[in-house]
CSV table of C-alpha atoms in Angstrom, one decimal:
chain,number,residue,atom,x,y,z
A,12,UNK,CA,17.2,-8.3,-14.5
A,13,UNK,CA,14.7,-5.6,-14.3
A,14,UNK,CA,14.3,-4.0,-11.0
A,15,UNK,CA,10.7,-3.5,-10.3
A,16,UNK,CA,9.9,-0.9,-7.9
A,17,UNK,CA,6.5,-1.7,-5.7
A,18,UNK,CA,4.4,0.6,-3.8
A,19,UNK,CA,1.7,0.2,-1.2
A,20,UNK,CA,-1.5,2.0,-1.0
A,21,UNK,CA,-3.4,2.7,2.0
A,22,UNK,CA,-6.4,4.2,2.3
A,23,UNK,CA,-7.4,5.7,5.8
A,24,UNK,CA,-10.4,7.5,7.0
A,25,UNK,CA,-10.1,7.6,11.1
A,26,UNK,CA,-8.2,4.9,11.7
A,27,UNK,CA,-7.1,3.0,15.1
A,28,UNK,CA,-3.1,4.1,15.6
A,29,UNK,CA,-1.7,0.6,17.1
A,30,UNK,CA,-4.0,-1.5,14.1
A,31,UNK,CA,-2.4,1.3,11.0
A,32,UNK,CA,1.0,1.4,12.6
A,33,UNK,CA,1.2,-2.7,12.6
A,34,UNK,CA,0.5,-2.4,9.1
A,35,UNK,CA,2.7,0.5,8.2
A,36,UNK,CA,5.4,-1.1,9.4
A,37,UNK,CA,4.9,-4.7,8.0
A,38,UNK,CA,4.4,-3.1,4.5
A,39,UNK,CA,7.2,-0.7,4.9
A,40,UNK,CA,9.6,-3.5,5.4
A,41,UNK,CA,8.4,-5.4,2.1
A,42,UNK,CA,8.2,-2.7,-0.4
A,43,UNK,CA,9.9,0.1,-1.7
A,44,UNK,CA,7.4,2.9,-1.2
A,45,UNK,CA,4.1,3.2,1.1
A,46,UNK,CA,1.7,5.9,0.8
A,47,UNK,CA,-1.4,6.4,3.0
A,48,UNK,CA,-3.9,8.2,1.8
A,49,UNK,CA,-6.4,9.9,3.7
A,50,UNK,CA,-10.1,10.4,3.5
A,51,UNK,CA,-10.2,13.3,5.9
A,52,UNK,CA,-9.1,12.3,9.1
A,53,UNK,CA,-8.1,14.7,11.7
A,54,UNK,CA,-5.6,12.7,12.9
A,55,UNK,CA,-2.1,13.3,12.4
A,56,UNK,CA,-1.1,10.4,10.9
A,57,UNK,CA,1.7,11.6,9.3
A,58,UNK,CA,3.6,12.2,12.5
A,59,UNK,CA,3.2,8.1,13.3
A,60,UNK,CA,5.4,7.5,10.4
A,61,UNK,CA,7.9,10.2,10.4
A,62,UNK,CA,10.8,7.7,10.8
A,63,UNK,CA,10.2,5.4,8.1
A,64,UNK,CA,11.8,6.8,5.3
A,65,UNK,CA,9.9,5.2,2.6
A,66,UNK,CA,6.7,6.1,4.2
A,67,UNK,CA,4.5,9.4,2.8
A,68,UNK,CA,1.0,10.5,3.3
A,69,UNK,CA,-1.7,12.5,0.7
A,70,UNK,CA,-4.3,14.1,2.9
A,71,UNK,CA,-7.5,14.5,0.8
A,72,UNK,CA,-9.1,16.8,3.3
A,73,UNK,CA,-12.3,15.2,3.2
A,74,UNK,CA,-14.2,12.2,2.8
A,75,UNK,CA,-13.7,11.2,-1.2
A,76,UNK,CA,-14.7,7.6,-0.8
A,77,UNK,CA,-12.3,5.1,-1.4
A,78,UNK,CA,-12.0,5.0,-5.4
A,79,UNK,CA,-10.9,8.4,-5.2
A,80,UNK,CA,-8.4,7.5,-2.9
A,81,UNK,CA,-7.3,4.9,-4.6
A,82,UNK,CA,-6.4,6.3,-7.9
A,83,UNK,CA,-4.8,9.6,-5.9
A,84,UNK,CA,-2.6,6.9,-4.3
A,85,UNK,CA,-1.9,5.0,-7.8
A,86,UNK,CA,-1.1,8.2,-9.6
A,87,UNK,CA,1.4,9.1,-7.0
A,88,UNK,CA,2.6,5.8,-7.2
A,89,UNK,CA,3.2,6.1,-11.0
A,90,UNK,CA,4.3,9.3,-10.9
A,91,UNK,CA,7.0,8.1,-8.0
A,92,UNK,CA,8.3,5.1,-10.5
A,93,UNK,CA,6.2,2.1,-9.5
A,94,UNK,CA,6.3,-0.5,-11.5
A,95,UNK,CA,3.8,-2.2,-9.4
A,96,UNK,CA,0.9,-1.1,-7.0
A,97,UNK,CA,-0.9,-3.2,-4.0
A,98,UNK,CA,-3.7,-2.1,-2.3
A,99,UNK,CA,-4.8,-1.7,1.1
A,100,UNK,CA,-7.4,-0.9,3.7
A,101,UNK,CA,-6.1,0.7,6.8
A,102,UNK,CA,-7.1,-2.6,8.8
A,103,UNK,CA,-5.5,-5.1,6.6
A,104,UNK,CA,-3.2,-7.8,8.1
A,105,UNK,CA,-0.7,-9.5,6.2
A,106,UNK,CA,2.0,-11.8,7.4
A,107,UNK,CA,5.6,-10.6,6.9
A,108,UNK,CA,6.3,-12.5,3.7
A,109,UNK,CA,3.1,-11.5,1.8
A,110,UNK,CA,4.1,-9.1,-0.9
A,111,UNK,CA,7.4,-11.1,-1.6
A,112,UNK,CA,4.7,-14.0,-2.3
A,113,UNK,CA,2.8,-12.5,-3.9
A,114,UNK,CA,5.5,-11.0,-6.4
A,115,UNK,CA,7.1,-14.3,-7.0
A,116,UNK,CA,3.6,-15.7,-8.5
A,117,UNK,CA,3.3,-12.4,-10.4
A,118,UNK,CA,6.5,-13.0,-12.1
A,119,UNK,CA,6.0,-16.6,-12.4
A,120,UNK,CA,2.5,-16.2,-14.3
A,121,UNK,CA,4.0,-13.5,-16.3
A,122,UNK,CA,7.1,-15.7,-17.4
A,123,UNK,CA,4.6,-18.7,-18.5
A,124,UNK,CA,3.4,-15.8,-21.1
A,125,UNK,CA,0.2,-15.3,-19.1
A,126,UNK,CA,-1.1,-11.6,-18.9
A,127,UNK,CA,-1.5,-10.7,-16.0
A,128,UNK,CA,-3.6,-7.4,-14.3
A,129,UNK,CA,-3.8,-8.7,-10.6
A,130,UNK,CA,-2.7,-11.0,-7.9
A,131,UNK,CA,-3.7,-11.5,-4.6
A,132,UNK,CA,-4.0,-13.4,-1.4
A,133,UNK,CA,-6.7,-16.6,-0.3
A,134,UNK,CA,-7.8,-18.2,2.2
């Protein structure tokens, strides 16, 4: 079996500490690597996370808008192994099973033959 290494992207720009942490942590406890990266906040967010081991933050130093971000965040990602890449805005809520969802219809599309670019949650 292949291991498949997936990492989570966040993308902050000021964000509320008790909202980012809930997230941090639910994401840190489904995947194997979670950046934040941040549009220019002043904030140390780095500090909130300095237990969590699998946990690292890019400071852009300013404003970049989010695309920037984004593909700063997936080239780390790469560049760190990742096999696979979710996305996130620093006020997302998932429940604890999410990405482990979300994986298992990944791999199931992809075992039918499908090709497949993206997943993602509904309503």
């Amino acid at each position: 079996m292949t291991i498949r290494v997936i990492a989570g992207i966040v993308i902050t720009f000021h964000p509320n500490q008790r909202v980012l942490t809930k997230l941090v942590n639910t994401l840190s406890a489904q995947l194997d690597n979670v950046l934040i990266v941040d549009n220019g906040s002043i904030e140390e967010i780095a500090d909130w996370f300095k237990n969590l081991s699998n946990v690292s933050t890019i400071f852009l130093g300013d404003n970049l808008g989010i695309a920037k971000a984004q593909n700063v965040g997936i080239e780390c990602a790469k560049d760190r192994g990742a096999d696979y890449i979710a996305l996130f805005d620093q006020d997302s809520d998932l429940a604890p099973d999410t990405l482990p969802t979300l994986m298992k219809a990944m791999i199931h599309l992809q075992n039918d033959g499908k090709k497949v670019a993206c997943v993602g949650p509904r309503y």
